[in-house]
Short mmCIF file of C-alpha atoms in Angstrom, two decimals:
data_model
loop_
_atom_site.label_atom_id
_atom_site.label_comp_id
_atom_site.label_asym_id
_atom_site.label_seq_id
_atom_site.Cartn_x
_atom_site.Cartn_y
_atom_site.Cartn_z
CA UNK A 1 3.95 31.15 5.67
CA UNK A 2 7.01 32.78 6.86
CA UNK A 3 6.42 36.25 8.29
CA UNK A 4 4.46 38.49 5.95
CA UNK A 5 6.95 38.16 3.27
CA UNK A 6 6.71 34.07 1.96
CA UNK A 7 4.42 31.40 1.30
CA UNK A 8 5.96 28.25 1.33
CA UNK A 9 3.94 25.05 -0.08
CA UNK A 10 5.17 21.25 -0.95
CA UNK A 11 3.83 20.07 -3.82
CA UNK A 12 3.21 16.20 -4.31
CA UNK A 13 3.60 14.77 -7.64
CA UNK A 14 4.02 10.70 -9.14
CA UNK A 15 7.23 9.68 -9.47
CA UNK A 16 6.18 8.37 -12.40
CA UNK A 17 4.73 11.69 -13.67
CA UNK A 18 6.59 13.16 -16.83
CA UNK A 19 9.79 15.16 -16.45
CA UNK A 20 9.89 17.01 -19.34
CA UNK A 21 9.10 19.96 -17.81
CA UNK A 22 9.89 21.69 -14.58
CA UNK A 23 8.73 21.64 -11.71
CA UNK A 24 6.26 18.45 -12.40
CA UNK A 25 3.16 18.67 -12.44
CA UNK A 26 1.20 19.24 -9.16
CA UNK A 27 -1.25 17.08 -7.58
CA UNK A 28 -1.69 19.39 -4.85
CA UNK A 29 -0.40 20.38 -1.58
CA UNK A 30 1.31 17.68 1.02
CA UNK A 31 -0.83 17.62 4.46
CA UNK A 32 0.63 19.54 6.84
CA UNK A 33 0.60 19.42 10.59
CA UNK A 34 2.38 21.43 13.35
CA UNK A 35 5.01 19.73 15.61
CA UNK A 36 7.14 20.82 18.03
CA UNK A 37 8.96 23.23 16.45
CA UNK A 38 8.84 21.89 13.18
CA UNK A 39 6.23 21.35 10.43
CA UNK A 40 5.49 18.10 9.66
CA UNK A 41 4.56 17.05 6.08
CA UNK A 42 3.05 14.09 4.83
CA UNK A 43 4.33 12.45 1.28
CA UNK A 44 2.97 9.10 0.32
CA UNK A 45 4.60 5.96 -1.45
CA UNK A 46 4.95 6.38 -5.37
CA UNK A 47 5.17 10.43 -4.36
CA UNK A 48 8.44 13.05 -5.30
CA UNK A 49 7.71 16.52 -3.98
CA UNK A 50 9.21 20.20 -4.95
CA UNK A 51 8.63 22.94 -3.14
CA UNK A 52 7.04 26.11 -4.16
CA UNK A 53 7.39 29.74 -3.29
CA UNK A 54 5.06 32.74 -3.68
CA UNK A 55 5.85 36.03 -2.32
CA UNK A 56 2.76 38.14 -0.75
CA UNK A 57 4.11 41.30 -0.91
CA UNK A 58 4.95 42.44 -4.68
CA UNK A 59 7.10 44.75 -4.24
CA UNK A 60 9.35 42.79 -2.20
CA UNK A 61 11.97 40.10 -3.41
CA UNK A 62 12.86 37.46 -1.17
CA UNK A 63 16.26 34.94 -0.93
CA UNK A 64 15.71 31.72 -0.04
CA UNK A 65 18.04 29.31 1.07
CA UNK A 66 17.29 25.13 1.24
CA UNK A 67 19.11 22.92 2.96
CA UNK A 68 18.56 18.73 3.34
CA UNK A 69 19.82 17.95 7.34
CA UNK A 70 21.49 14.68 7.26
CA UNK A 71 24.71 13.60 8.94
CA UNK A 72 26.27 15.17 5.86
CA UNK A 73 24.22 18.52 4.76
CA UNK A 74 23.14 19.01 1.31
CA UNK A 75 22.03 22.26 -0.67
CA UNK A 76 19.03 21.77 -2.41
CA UNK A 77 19.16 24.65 -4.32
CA UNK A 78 22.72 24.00 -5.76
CA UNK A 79 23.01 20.46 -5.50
CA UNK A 80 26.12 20.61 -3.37
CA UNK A 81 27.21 20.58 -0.05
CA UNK A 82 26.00 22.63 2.17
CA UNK A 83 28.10 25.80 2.55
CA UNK A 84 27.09 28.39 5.46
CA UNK A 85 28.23 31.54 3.05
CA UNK A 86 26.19 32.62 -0.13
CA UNK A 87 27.73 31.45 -2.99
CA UNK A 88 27.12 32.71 -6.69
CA UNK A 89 28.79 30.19 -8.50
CA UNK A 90 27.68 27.29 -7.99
CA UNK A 91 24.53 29.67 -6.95
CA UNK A 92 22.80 28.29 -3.80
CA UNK A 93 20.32 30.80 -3.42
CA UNK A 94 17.06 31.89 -5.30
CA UNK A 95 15.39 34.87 -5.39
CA UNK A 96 11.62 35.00 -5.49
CA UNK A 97 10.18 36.26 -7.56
CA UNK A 98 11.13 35.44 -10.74
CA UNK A 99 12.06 31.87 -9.07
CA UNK A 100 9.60 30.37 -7.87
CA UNK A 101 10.25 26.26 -6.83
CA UNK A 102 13.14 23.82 -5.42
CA UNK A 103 11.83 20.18 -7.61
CA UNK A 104 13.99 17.00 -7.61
CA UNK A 105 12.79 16.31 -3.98
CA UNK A 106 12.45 12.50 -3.09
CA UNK A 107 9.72 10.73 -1.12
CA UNK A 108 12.19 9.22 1.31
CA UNK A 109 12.24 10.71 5.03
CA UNK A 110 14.53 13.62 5.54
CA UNK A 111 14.38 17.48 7.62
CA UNK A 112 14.42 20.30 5.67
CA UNK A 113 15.39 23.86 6.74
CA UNK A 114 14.16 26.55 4.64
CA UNK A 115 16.12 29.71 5.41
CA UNK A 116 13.85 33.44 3.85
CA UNK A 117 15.74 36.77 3.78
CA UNK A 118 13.76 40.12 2.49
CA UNK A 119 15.56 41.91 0.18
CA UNK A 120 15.69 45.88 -0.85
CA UNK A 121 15.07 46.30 -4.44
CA UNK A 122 18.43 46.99 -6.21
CA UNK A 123 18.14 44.70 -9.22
CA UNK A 124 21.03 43.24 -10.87
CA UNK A 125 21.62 42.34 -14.85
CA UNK A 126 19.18 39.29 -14.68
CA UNK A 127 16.40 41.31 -12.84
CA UNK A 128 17.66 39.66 -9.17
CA UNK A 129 17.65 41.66 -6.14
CA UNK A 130 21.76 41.84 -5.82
CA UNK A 131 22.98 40.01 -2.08
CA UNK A 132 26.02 39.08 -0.98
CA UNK A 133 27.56 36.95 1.86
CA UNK A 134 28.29 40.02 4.18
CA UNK A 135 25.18 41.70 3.75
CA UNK A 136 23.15 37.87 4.31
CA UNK A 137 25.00 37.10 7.49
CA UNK A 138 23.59 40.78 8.68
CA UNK A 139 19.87 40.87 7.81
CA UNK A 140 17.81 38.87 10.15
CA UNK A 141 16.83 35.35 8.03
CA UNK A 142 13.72 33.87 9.02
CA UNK A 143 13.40 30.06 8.83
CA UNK A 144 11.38 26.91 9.46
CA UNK A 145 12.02 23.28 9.68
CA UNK A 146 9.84 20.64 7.78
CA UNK A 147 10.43 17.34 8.54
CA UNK A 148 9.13 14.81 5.23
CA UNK A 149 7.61 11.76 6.38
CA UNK A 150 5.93 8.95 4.78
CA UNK A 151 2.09 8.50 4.54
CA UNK A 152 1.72 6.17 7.33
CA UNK A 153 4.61 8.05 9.90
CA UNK A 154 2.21 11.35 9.08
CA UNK A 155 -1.14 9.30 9.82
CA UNK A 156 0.41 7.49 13.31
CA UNK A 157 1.85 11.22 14.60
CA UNK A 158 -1.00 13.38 13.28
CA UNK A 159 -4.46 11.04 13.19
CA UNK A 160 -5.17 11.87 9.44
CA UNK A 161 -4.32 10.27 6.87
CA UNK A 162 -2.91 11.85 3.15
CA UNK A 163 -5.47 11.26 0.36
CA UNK A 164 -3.94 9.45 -2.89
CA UNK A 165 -2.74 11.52 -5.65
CA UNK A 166 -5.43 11.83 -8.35
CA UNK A 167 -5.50 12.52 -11.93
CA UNK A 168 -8.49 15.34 -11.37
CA UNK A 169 -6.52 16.71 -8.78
CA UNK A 170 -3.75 17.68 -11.12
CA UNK A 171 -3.39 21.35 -12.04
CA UNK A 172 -4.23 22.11 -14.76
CA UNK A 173 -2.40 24.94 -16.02
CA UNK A 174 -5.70 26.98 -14.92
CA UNK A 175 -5.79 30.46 -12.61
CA UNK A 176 -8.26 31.93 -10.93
CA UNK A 177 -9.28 34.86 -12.50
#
């Protein structure tokens, strides 16, 4: 969770699982464990992830930023490089709600930064909260690291051990009433 404003989860899924529609379907939530300051996630072999997003305030919209840290930074919202400045075409923001995931995520090991900003209400054509670069380099961003790491890496650092993925684990399509 990030402040009162953001629940963040990762969601495993096979990599063999169909990709007709996105995100993929969900098998669940990755394991997660507290490190020093990072969270520590636990994706197993045969495993793709996306990352989902669910505000807990409605009447709040939220901006969230992704970024993959490698020697060369990559923007996992736009698909690009990353770029410290918003940018609305390519877009490398979402705003939550209506969006809601970040999918296409691979099982291999990498340290994620996920940057939140709360946004005033102020909706633009498509029903976004409007922001631009000025205006996100002024409001305080909250963020967290999450560092991805294979089944047995989360087991040796954490003492447990993910469960498999398993077909009566997968959602559904059903909500709690």
């Amino acid at each position: 969770m990030l402040g009162e404003v953001l629940e963040i989860s990762l969601q495993r899924t096979l990599l063999s699982a169909p990709s007709d529609h996105d995100p993929r379907p969900s098998y669940g939530r990755a394991p997660l464990a507290a490190g020093q300051d990072v969270v520590l996630a636990g994706v197993g072999t045969g495993e793709v992830f996306w990352i989902g997003f669910q505000p807990l305030q409605r009447a709040v919209q939220v901006a969230v930023r992704v970024r993959e840290e490698s020697p060369r930074d990559a923007d996992l919202v736009s698909g690009g490089e990353w770029m410290p400045a918003l940018s609305h075409d390519p877009r490398n923001y979402l705003i939550v709600p209506p969006e809601r995931f970040v999918s296409g995520l691979g099982p291999r090991n990498r340290r994620l930064w996920v940057e939140v900003v709360a946004l005033r209400r102020g909706s633009d054509t498509e029903g976004r909260a409007r922001i631009d670069s000025d205006e996100w380099s002024r409001l305080a961003a909250m963020g967290v690291h999450v560092e991805v790491l294979t089944s047995s890496e989360f087991a040796r650092i954490t003492g447990v051990t993910p469960s498999p993925l398993l077909e009566t684990n997968r959602y559904q399509g059903r909500r709690y009433p």
